Tab-separated table of C-alpha atoms in Angstrom:
chain	number	residue	atom	x	y	z
A	195	MET	CA	43.104	8.967	7.754
A	196	ARG	CA	40.357	9.931	10.156
A	197	GLU	CA	37.735	7.498	11.422
A	198	VAL	CA	34.796	6.649	9.189
A	199	SER	CA	31.573	8.242	10.423
A	200	GLU	CA	29.040	6.399	8.267
A	201	GLN	CA	29.107	3.661	5.668
A	202	ILE	CA	26.852	2.173	3.017
A	203	ASP	CA	27.144	-1.198	1.296
A	204	LEU	CA	25.991	-1.045	-2.328
A	205	ARG	CA	27.219	-4.450	-3.416
A	206	GLY	CA	24.714	-6.300	-5.557
A	207	ILE	CA	22.729	-3.167	-6.348
A	208	PRO	CA	22.637	-2.423	-10.068
A	209	CYS	CA	23.283	0.873	-11.813
A	210	PRO	CA	22.025	3.519	-11.548
A	211	ARG	CA	20.252	2.612	-8.327
A	212	ASN	CA	23.626	2.209	-6.600
A	213	THR	CA	24.779	5.648	-7.747
A	214	ALA	CA	21.501	7.265	-6.724
A	215	LYS	CA	21.685	5.679	-3.268
A	216	ALA	CA	25.358	6.635	-2.890
A	217	LEU	CA	24.678	10.275	-3.744
A	218	MET	CA	21.669	10.415	-1.411
A	219	PHE	CA	23.825	8.893	1.315
A	220	LEU	CA	26.539	11.514	0.802
A	221	GLU	CA	24.013	14.364	0.709
A	222	ALA	CA	22.714	13.344	4.114
A	223	LEU	CA	26.128	13.514	5.765
A	224	ASP	CA	27.341	16.465	7.783
A	225	ASP	CA	30.272	18.493	6.476
A	226	ASP	CA	33.762	17.249	7.302
A	227	MET	CA	32.571	13.649	7.720
A	228	ILE	CA	34.430	10.723	6.207
A	229	SER	CA	32.197	8.011	4.813
A	230	LEU	CA	32.844	4.544	3.463
A	231	ILE	CA	31.062	3.465	0.296
A	232	ILE	CA	31.371	-0.212	-0.597
A	233	ILE	CA	30.611	-0.814	-4.246
A	234	ASP	CA	31.047	-3.552	-6.845
A	235	ASP	CA	34.005	-3.458	-9.203
A	236	GLY	CA	33.530	-2.678	-12.890
A	237	GLU	CA	30.662	-0.566	-14.193
A	238	PRO	CA	29.140	0.122	-10.759
A	239	LEU	CA	32.400	1.701	-9.580
A	240	ASN	CA	33.049	3.529	-12.846
A	241	ASN	CA	29.504	4.886	-13.143
A	242	PHE	CA	29.507	6.127	-9.572
A	243	LEU	CA	32.883	7.842	-9.958
A	244	GLU	CA	31.687	9.516	-13.163
A	245	SER	CA	28.598	10.811	-11.353
A	246	LEU	CA	30.598	11.913	-8.322
A	247	GLU	CA	32.792	14.036	-10.591
A	248	LEU	CA	29.758	16.161	-11.416
A	249	GLU	CA	29.095	16.829	-7.729
A	250	THR	CA	30.955	19.465	-5.727
A	251	GLY	CA	32.112	19.260	-2.135
A	252	TYR	CA	33.368	15.670	-2.062
A	253	ARG	CA	36.931	14.342	-2.109
A	254	ILE	CA	37.965	10.715	-2.398
A	255	GLU	CA	40.478	10.227	0.399
A	256	ALA	CA	41.324	6.608	-0.418
A	257	LYS	CA	40.288	3.703	-2.634
A	258	GLU	CA	40.945	0.065	-1.735
A	259	GLN	CA	40.184	-2.860	-3.998
A	260	GLN	CA	38.959	-5.909	-2.088
A	261	GLY	CA	38.596	-8.642	-4.658
A	262	ASN	CA	35.495	-7.890	-6.714
A	263	PHE	CA	34.479	-4.793	-4.790
A	264	TRP	CA	35.956	-1.486	-3.674
A	265	ASN	CA	36.055	0.506	-0.451
A	266	LEU	CA	35.843	4.218	-1.209
A	267	TYR	CA	36.626	6.647	1.591
A	268	ILE	CA	34.999	9.965	0.758
A	269	LEU	CA	35.301	13.237	2.644
A	270	LYS	CA	32.383	15.625	2.506
A	271	GLU	CA	34.157	18.963	2.422
A	272	GLY	CA	31.102	21.131	2.402
A	273	PRO	CA	30.595	24.334	0.391
B	514	MET	CA	-23.111	23.103	-7.693
B	515	LYS	CA	-21.002	22.690	-4.572
B	516	THR	CA	-19.939	19.077	-4.360
B	517	LEU	CA	-19.087	16.796	-1.506
B	518	TYR	CA	-16.865	13.768	-1.974
B	519	LEU	CA	-17.414	10.939	0.498
B	520	ASP	CA	-16.047	7.987	-1.459
B	521	ASN	CA	-12.454	8.033	-0.178
B	522	ALA	CA	-12.304	4.262	0.111
B	523	ALA	CA	-12.654	4.168	-3.679
B	524	SER	CA	-10.068	6.863	-4.281
B	525	THR	CA	-8.838	10.092	-2.757
B	526	PRO	CA	-8.059	13.599	-3.955
B	527	LEU	CA	-4.379	14.503	-4.301
B	528	LEU	CA	-2.948	16.606	-1.518
B	529	ASP	CA	-1.604	19.961	-2.744
B	530	GLN	CA	1.968	19.104	-1.776
B	531	VAL	CA	1.675	15.819	-3.677
B	532	LYS	CA	0.489	17.668	-6.777
B	533	SER	CA	3.410	20.113	-6.506
B	534	LYS	CA	5.932	17.352	-6.017
B	535	MET	CA	4.607	15.411	-8.991
B	536	PHE	CA	4.592	18.487	-11.186
B	537	ASP	CA	8.180	19.340	-10.248
B	538	VAL	CA	9.354	15.797	-10.883
B	539	MET	CA	7.388	15.566	-14.140
B	540	THR	CA	9.053	18.767	-15.279
B	541	ASP	CA	12.588	18.226	-14.041
B	542	CYS	CA	13.069	14.442	-13.849
B	543	TYR	CA	11.966	13.277	-17.272
B	544	ALA	CA	14.928	10.993	-17.919
B	545	ASN	CA	14.508	7.242	-17.722
B	546	SER	CA	15.496	6.294	-14.199
B	547	SER	CA	17.454	3.349	-15.609
B	548	SER	CA	19.799	5.610	-17.546
B	549	ILE	CA	23.213	5.998	-15.994
B	550	HIS	CA	23.843	9.598	-17.066
B	551	PHE	CA	23.323	12.532	-14.690
B	552	ALA	CA	19.705	12.981	-15.784
B	553	GLY	CA	18.845	9.316	-15.196
B	554	VAL	CA	20.512	9.377	-11.809
B	555	GLN	CA	18.423	12.419	-10.884
B	556	SER	CA	15.258	10.475	-11.725
B	557	MET	CA	16.493	7.424	-9.844
B	558	LYS	CA	17.182	9.537	-6.771
B	559	GLU	CA	13.508	10.536	-6.650
B	560	VAL	CA	12.570	6.862	-6.873
B	561	GLU	CA	14.926	5.870	-4.091
B	562	LYS	CA	13.824	8.731	-1.831
B	563	ALA	CA	10.214	7.617	-2.193
B	564	ARG	CA	11.139	3.982	-1.661
B	565	GLU	CA	12.938	4.872	1.582
B	566	LEU	CA	10.008	6.933	2.835
B	567	ILE	CA	7.592	4.087	2.141
B	568	ALA	CA	9.904	1.480	3.677
B	569	ASN	CA	10.433	3.583	6.812
B	570	SER	CA	6.683	4.042	7.225
B	571	LEU	CA	6.333	0.251	7.403
B	572	MET	CA	9.511	-0.353	9.455
B	573	ALA	CA	10.866	-2.316	6.503
B	574	SER	CA	14.041	-1.906	4.512
B	575	SER	CA	13.974	-0.187	1.139
B	576	GLU	CA	15.319	-3.346	-0.533
B	577	GLU	CA	12.038	-5.015	0.393
B	578	ILE	CA	9.802	-2.528	-1.461
B	579	PHE	CA	9.000	-3.087	-5.146
B	580	PHE	CA	6.910	-0.647	-7.165
B	581	THR	CA	3.970	-1.838	-9.256
B	582	SER	CA	1.202	-0.194	-11.239
B	583	GLY	CA	-1.120	-0.469	-8.256
B	584	GLY	CA	-2.623	-2.752	-5.660
B	585	THR	CA	-4.288	-5.008	-8.221
B	586	GLU	CA	-0.984	-5.797	-9.919
B	587	ALA	CA	0.740	-6.435	-6.586
B	588	ASN	CA	-2.033	-8.820	-5.511
B	589	ASN	CA	-1.951	-10.672	-8.833
B	590	TRP	CA	1.859	-10.896	-8.625
B	591	VAL	CA	1.779	-12.596	-5.244
B	592	ILE	CA	-0.982	-15.039	-6.071
B	593	GLN	CA	0.198	-16.079	-9.514
B	594	SER	CA	3.912	-16.202	-8.645
B	595	LEU	CA	3.368	-18.294	-5.558
B	596	CYS	CA	1.173	-20.677	-7.525
B	597	LEU	CA	3.913	-21.094	-10.126
B	598	ARG	CA	5.767	-23.019	-7.432
B	599	ARG	CA	2.836	-25.242	-6.561
B	600	ASP	CA	3.126	-28.976	-6.214
B	601	PRO	CA	0.294	-31.463	-5.641
B	602	ARG	CA	1.324	-31.858	-2.019
B	603	ARG	CA	0.984	-28.135	-1.384
B	604	ASN	CA	-1.783	-26.710	-3.524
B	605	VAL	CA	-4.208	-25.086	-1.099
B	606	ILE	CA	-4.839	-21.345	-0.783
B	607	VAL	CA	-6.491	-20.025	2.371
B	608	THR	CA	-8.290	-16.714	2.130
B	609	SER	CA	-11.470	-15.095	3.418
B	610	LYS	CA	-14.981	-14.726	2.034
B	611	ILE	CA	-14.695	-10.947	2.011
B	612	GLU	CA	-11.624	-10.211	-0.097
B	613	HIS	CA	-11.368	-7.523	-2.759
B	614	PRO	CA	-11.948	-8.553	-6.399
B	615	SER	CA	-8.212	-8.088	-7.099
B	616	ILE	CA	-7.646	-11.048	-4.759
B	617	ARG	CA	-10.757	-13.072	-5.590
B	618	ALA	CA	-10.292	-12.951	-9.344
B	619	PRO	CA	-6.694	-14.251	-9.549
B	620	ILE	CA	-7.515	-16.889	-6.939
B	621	GLN	CA	-10.483	-17.986	-9.038
B	622	TRP	CA	-8.215	-18.086	-12.082
B	623	VAL	CA	-5.542	-20.276	-10.492
B	624	GLN	CA	-8.288	-22.509	-9.133
B	625	ASP	CA	-9.857	-22.916	-12.590
B	626	ASN	CA	-6.625	-23.172	-14.584
B	627	TRP	CA	-3.973	-24.608	-12.291
B	628	GLY	CA	-6.067	-26.847	-10.085
B	629	MET	CA	-5.453	-24.931	-6.866
B	630	GLU	CA	-7.817	-25.701	-4.006
B	631	VAL	CA	-9.247	-22.782	-2.091
B	632	ILE	CA	-10.527	-22.530	1.461
B	633	GLU	CA	-12.480	-19.355	2.253
B	634	ILE	CA	-12.699	-18.475	5.922
B	635	GLY	CA	-16.047	-17.122	7.036
B	636	VAL	CA	-16.672	-13.892	8.917
B	637	ASP	CA	-18.979	-12.982	11.776
B	638	SER	CA	-21.702	-10.336	11.698
B	639	ASN	CA	-19.005	-7.690	12.238
B	640	GLY	CA	-17.128	-8.791	9.151
B	641	VAL	CA	-14.192	-10.269	11.071
B	642	ILE	CA	-12.718	-13.687	10.283
B	643	ASP	CA	-13.011	-16.581	12.689
B	644	LEU	CA	-9.477	-17.274	13.923
B	645	ASN	CA	-10.377	-20.812	15.013
B	646	GLU	CA	-11.654	-21.558	11.528
B	647	LEU	CA	-8.416	-20.132	10.134
B	648	LYS	CA	-6.323	-22.251	12.493
B	649	ASP	CA	-8.188	-25.390	11.405
B	650	ALA	CA	-7.633	-24.559	7.739
B	651	LEU	CA	-3.866	-24.073	7.992
B	652	ASN	CA	-1.807	-27.229	7.506
B	653	HIS	CA	1.091	-28.654	5.490
B	654	LYS	CA	-1.011	-28.651	2.323
B	655	VAL	CA	-1.415	-24.869	2.349
B	656	LEU	CA	0.780	-22.987	-0.116
B	657	PHE	CA	-0.103	-19.539	1.192
B	658	CYS	CA	-2.697	-17.533	3.048
B	659	THR	CA	-3.937	-14.123	1.901
B	660	LEU	CA	-6.128	-11.781	3.952
B	661	MET	CA	-7.040	-8.137	3.687
B	662	HIS	CA	-6.160	-5.973	6.685
B	663	VAL	CA	-9.220	-3.706	6.431
B	664	ASN	CA	-12.287	-4.625	4.420
B	665	ASN	CA	-13.001	-1.996	1.795
B	666	GLU	CA	-16.798	-2.217	2.051
B	667	VAL	CA	-17.441	-2.197	5.799
B	668	GLY	CA	-14.112	-1.218	7.347
B	669	SER	CA	-13.776	-4.294	9.548
B	670	VAL	CA	-10.220	-4.875	10.782
B	671	GLN	CA	-8.876	-8.412	10.435
B	672	PRO	CA	-6.611	-9.993	13.084
B	673	ILE	CA	-3.545	-10.071	10.861
B	674	ARG	CA	-1.050	-10.236	13.721
B	675	GLU	CA	-2.607	-13.438	15.033
B	676	ALA	CA	-3.018	-14.818	11.505
B	677	ALA	CA	0.643	-14.045	10.751
B	678	GLU	CA	1.744	-15.927	13.877
B	679	LEU	CA	-0.366	-18.947	12.913
B	680	CYS	CA	1.106	-18.992	9.402
B	681	SER	CA	4.645	-18.405	10.592
B	682	LYS	CA	4.502	-21.381	13.008
B	683	LEU	CA	3.658	-23.649	10.053
B	684	GLY	CA	6.046	-22.044	7.572
B	685	ILE	CA	3.157	-20.822	5.405
B	686	ALA	CA	3.647	-17.658	3.361
B	687	PHE	CA	1.242	-14.936	4.474
B	688	HIS	CA	0.138	-12.037	2.275
B	689	VAL	CA	-1.822	-9.024	3.476
B	690	ASP	CA	-3.678	-6.600	1.227
B	691	ALA	CA	-3.180	-3.368	3.166
B	692	CYS	CA	-4.556	-0.944	0.574
B	693	GLN	CA	-7.282	0.264	2.937
B	694	SER	CA	-5.202	0.234	6.110
B	695	PHE	CA	-1.878	1.740	5.034
B	696	LEU	CA	-1.274	4.954	7.009
B	697	LYS	CA	-4.635	4.599	8.744
B	698	LEU	CA	-3.712	1.747	11.064
B	699	PRO	CA	-0.212	1.017	12.387
B	700	ILE	CA	1.732	-1.577	10.395
B	701	ASP	CA	5.141	-2.508	11.783
B	702	LEU	CA	6.812	-5.086	9.587
B	703	SER	CA	9.717	-5.450	12.001
B	704	VAL	CA	7.347	-7.280	14.360
B	705	LEU	CA	4.471	-8.458	12.126
B	706	GLU	CA	5.441	-11.894	10.883
B	707	LEU	CA	4.046	-11.595	7.397
B	708	THR	CA	5.738	-12.344	4.107
B	709	TYR	CA	4.111	-10.036	1.577
B	710	LEU	CA	2.127	-6.816	1.823
B	711	THR	CA	0.296	-4.805	-0.840
B	712	ILE	CA	-0.163	-1.052	-0.663
B	713	ASN	CA	-1.152	1.641	-3.120
B	714	ALA	CA	-1.026	5.404	-3.421
B	715	HIS	CA	-4.452	6.490	-4.523
B	716	LYS	CA	-6.096	5.502	-1.245
B	717	ILE	CA	-3.739	7.805	0.702
B	718	HIS	CA	-4.143	11.023	-1.288
B	719	GLY	CA	-1.455	10.016	-3.747
B	720	PRO	CA	-1.729	9.359	-7.488
B	721	LYS	CA	-3.459	6.508	-9.229
B	722	GLY	CA	-1.458	3.948	-11.155
B	723	ILE	CA	1.198	3.283	-8.532
B	724	GLY	CA	1.458	0.773	-5.759
B	725	ALA	CA	4.047	-1.379	-4.083
B	726	LEU	CA	4.603	-4.905	-2.951
B	727	TYR	CA	6.600	-5.540	0.197
B	728	MET	CA	8.488	-8.822	-0.003
B	729	ARG	CA	10.304	-9.940	3.112
B	730	LYS	CA	14.028	-10.488	2.486
B	731	GLY	CA	14.648	-14.024	1.415
B	732	PHE	CA	11.118	-14.472	0.098
B	733	GLU	CA	11.358	-12.601	-3.168
B	734	LEU	CA	8.971	-13.739	-5.874
B	735	PRO	CA	9.850	-14.359	-9.513
B	736	ALA	CA	8.822	-11.652	-11.950
B	737	LEU	CA	5.566	-11.855	-13.837
B	738	ILE	CA	6.454	-8.905	-16.013
B	739	ARG	CA	9.793	-9.397	-17.745
B	740	GLY	CA	11.802	-7.019	-19.873
B	741	GLY	CA	14.513	-4.529	-18.952
B	742	GLY	CA	15.135	-5.995	-15.510
B	743	HIS	CA	13.814	-3.082	-13.481
B	744	GLU	CA	13.253	-3.369	-9.736
B	745	LEU	CA	16.192	-5.730	-9.410
B	746	ASN	CA	14.752	-8.028	-12.089
B	747	HIS	CA	11.527	-8.400	-10.160
B	748	ARG	CA	9.256	-6.175	-12.223
B	749	SER	CA	10.283	-4.772	-15.544
B	750	GLY	CA	8.928	-1.592	-17.068
B	751	THR	CA	10.155	1.979	-17.066
B	752	LEU	CA	9.394	3.408	-13.661
B	753	ASN	CA	6.685	6.038	-13.359
B	754	VAL	CA	8.935	8.470	-11.533
B	755	PRO	CA	6.398	11.294	-10.981
B	756	ALA	CA	3.835	8.840	-9.590
B	757	ILE	CA	6.435	7.218	-7.362
B	758	ALA	CA	7.540	10.638	-6.127
B	759	GLY	CA	3.890	11.503	-5.431
B	760	PHE	CA	3.476	8.239	-3.544
B	761	GLY	CA	6.511	9.066	-1.404
B	762	LYS	CA	5.324	12.609	-0.751
B	763	ALA	CA	1.867	11.382	0.324
B	764	VAL	CA	3.535	9.030	2.785
B	765	GLU	CA	5.913	11.711	4.045
B	766	ILE	CA	3.104	14.200	4.721
B	767	GLN	CA	0.892	11.750	6.569
B	768	LYS	CA	3.645	10.140	8.623
B	769	SER	CA	4.550	13.589	9.907
B	770	LYS	CA	0.967	14.019	11.188
B	771	PRO	CA	0.346	11.271	13.750
B	772	ALA	CA	-3.019	12.823	14.677
B	773	THR	CA	-4.532	11.599	11.385
B	774	PHE	CA	-6.044	8.445	12.864
B	775	ASN	CA	-7.704	10.367	15.703
B	776	GLU	CA	-9.131	13.040	13.404
B	777	LEU	CA	-10.596	10.481	11.034
B	778	THR	CA	-11.985	8.407	13.908
B	779	ASP	CA	-13.577	11.457	15.575
B	780	ASN	CA	-15.284	12.525	12.367
B	781	LEU	CA	-16.503	9.041	11.535
B	782	ASN	CA	-17.771	8.412	15.062
B	783	TRP	CA	-19.552	11.752	15.001
B	784	LEU	CA	-21.217	10.820	11.697
B	785	ALA	CA	-22.245	7.404	12.996
B	786	SER	CA	-23.811	8.874	16.124
B	787	GLN	CA	-25.634	11.616	14.169
B	788	LEU	CA	-27.058	9.076	11.743
B	789	GLN	CA	-28.413	7.004	14.606
B	790	VAL	CA	-29.856	10.037	16.392
B	791	GLU	CA	-31.484	11.585	13.313
B	792	PHE	CA	-32.665	8.437	11.547
B	793	PRO	CA	-34.355	5.684	13.591
B	794	GLN	CA	-34.411	3.538	10.460
B	795	CYS	CA	-30.640	3.732	10.032
B	796	VAL	CA	-28.659	0.549	10.696
B	797	ILE	CA	-24.874	0.587	10.788
B	798	ASN	CA	-23.446	-2.496	9.073
B	799	SER	CA	-19.839	-1.620	9.981
B	800	PRO	CA	-18.581	-2.948	13.304
B	801	GLN	CA	-19.066	-0.612	16.271
B	802	LEU	CA	-15.599	-1.321	17.615
B	803	ASN	CA	-12.328	-2.252	15.954
B	804	ARG	CA	-13.174	-0.669	12.637
B	805	ALA	CA	-11.130	1.391	10.207
B	806	PRO	CA	-11.311	5.120	10.912
B	807	HIS	CA	-12.625	6.064	7.478
B	808	ILE	CA	-15.345	3.620	6.351
B	809	LEU	CA	-18.993	3.471	7.415
B	810	ASN	CA	-21.370	1.028	5.771
B	811	ILE	CA	-25.013	1.783	6.574
B	812	ARG	CA	-28.525	1.059	5.419
B	813	PHE	CA	-31.894	2.718	5.880
B	814	ARG	CA	-34.639	0.169	6.416
B	815	GLY	CA	-37.184	0.344	3.634
B	816	PHE	CA	-34.996	2.354	1.238
B	817	LEU	CA	-32.967	0.975	-1.657
B	818	GLY	CA	-29.332	1.982	-1.422
B	819	LYS	CA	-29.192	2.860	-5.090
B	820	ASP	CA	-32.114	5.272	-4.743
B	821	ILE	CA	-30.342	7.165	-1.957
B	822	PHE	CA	-27.086	6.960	-3.912
B	823	TRP	CA	-28.642	8.652	-6.959
B	824	ALA	CA	-30.536	11.226	-4.907
B	825	LEU	CA	-27.294	12.217	-3.195
B	826	ASN	CA	-25.531	12.182	-6.543
B	827	LYS	CA	-28.101	14.670	-7.865
B	828	ALA	CA	-27.305	16.858	-4.887
B	829	GLY	CA	-23.587	16.735	-5.606
B	830	ILE	CA	-22.703	14.225	-2.891
B	831	ALA	CA	-20.621	11.205	-3.902
B	832	ILE	CA	-20.869	7.999	-1.886
B	833	SER	CA	-20.825	4.321	-2.890
B	834	ASN	CA	-23.463	1.642	-2.694
B	835	SER	CA	-20.962	-1.149	-3.311
B	836	SER	CA	-17.189	-1.532	-3.622
B	837	ALA	CA	-15.819	0.763	-6.282
B	838	CYS	CA	-14.785	-1.971	-8.612
B	839	SER	CA	-18.280	-3.340	-8.850
B	840	SER	CA	-20.327	-0.209	-8.289
B	841	ASN	CA	-21.755	-0.392	-11.813
B	842	LYS	CA	-23.315	-3.758	-11.076
B	843	MET	CA	-26.404	-4.213	-8.943
B	844	THR	CA	-25.524	-7.577	-7.484
B	845	PRO	CA	-25.647	-7.999	-3.718
B	846	SER	CA	-22.303	-7.450	-2.052
B	847	HIS	CA	-20.468	-10.700	-1.290
B	848	VAL	CA	-19.049	-9.025	1.811
B	849	LEU	CA	-22.429	-8.115	3.303
B	850	LYS	CA	-23.756	-11.545	2.337
B	851	ALA	CA	-20.860	-13.193	4.189
B	852	MET	CA	-21.733	-11.057	7.225
B	853	GLY	CA	-25.236	-12.512	7.213
B	854	LEU	CA	-27.256	-9.725	5.620
B	855	SER	CA	-30.235	-10.763	3.535
B	856	ASP	CA	-30.411	-9.794	-0.130
B	857	GLU	CA	-32.944	-7.100	0.788
B	858	GLU	CA	-30.682	-5.642	3.503
B	859	ASN	CA	-27.779	-5.910	1.116
B	860	LEU	CA	-29.483	-3.805	-1.526
B	861	GLU	CA	-30.440	-1.199	1.105
B	862	SER	CA	-26.780	-0.704	2.006
B	863	MET	CA	-24.310	1.979	1.059
B	864	ARG	CA	-20.815	3.076	2.009
B	865	ILE	CA	-19.659	6.494	3.191
B	866	SER	CA	-15.907	6.922	3.411
B	867	ILE	CA	-14.097	10.008	4.640
B	868	GLY	CA	-10.568	11.237	4.004
B	869	LEU	CA	-8.024	13.705	5.270
B	870	LEU	CA	-9.818	16.559	3.523
B	871	SER	CA	-13.280	15.704	4.884
B	872	ARG	CA	-14.628	18.273	7.354
B	873	LYS	CA	-17.366	17.970	9.976
B	874	GLU	CA	-19.340	20.764	8.258
B	875	GLU	CA	-19.450	18.583	5.135
B	876	LEU	CA	-20.740	15.642	7.138
B	877	GLN	CA	-23.423	17.969	8.575
B	878	ASN	CA	-24.422	18.793	4.992
B	879	LEU	CA	-24.750	15.082	4.300
B	880	ILE	CA	-27.072	14.714	7.287
B	881	HIS	CA	-29.190	17.672	6.076
B	882	LYS	CA	-29.489	16.182	2.591
B	883	LEU	CA	-30.326	12.733	3.923
B	884	LYS	CA	-33.150	14.309	5.970
B	885	GLU	CA	-34.655	15.579	2.709
B	886	ILE	CA	-34.369	12.167	1.062
B	887	ILE	CA	-35.294	9.848	3.920
B	888	LYS	CA	-38.841	10.709	4.875
């Protein structure tokens, strides 16, 4: 997998603020960038993934569980 | 009747782009920003965008910005929450003699009801606090210090950087009411050693009913308003998303125009010099130097401020002859009294405050009208 260009740590931030911040973060990226989103396990992860499904132009390249949080590697494909 | 609004220290007109932003958000982002569906997330995104804009303007992080219903709520939150933690060994509040009622009233309340002791630092004839007096007042018994950055009645600028350093050395929490200074004077919270800062939107051409409290990381205050756990459990209540978006837009517009301070200063200085040239009986109560760029407190010897106020009002010109909160009372201003003005001089005084939309031609109209009134 390519190197991560930008990352955001959303641990401890409740829903839906974490989802809103994650989506804003992704929107600000350039096309073809890989980002790392760190997010709490459970509802935060699930809610974000549900919201991401409604967006176009993003692909989850990898997901790693790290105890009670997840590392999500997301490619911004562009239009 | 063509009107002229010169009471911007009381409140300001919305900028067109702020109105548009608020209308769009009101129309399109009606979902509760706490809802986790797509509509709620859309509303929350507007909140977070505004929060980031506000945080960036203060060189703070967005996690340190908490929305309130305005400056008054933010000030009450700080004062009452800090006093909840009081103990008899640390029960002193240090403030100044010239604070806004939204600081004076809660301080009076905690003094009357919770036994807090209060030390009020005096000001000089320019309306600026005595730093030596402040230094003497700060000790291990002080729970917190609260000072306004710019006085709302005369526009005097307080030495908050020095005050913050004094408080920081002693581990004393320091709160600044920056409602009159936000976006008019530089505030860099990455270097200013203060703990809490109050700002609001309606003084910067944003909407009424929205403000924010900056709380330095690690110094978060317990909530006074409990409920759904909004604002990370710090301040419950469904967020006013359109107002927050308007707040953010007002900040965004003005931060992109760094010439604002110079324009305001030029216009105010022009007005001050014209008043002194045209009216020998005019006295400027505001400091000549180191004053806010938008507030001018003046008096005309031998004329009651309220008489000039009403004459201008009849002519469609809005000014203030006291702070907005107390402008329906005819009691002498505590600020002018603290600066050493007599009761007579106090009642002669009035405040003119300009904004981003004020034009020199309008100030010329004010001068013309004053010439008709002051004979």
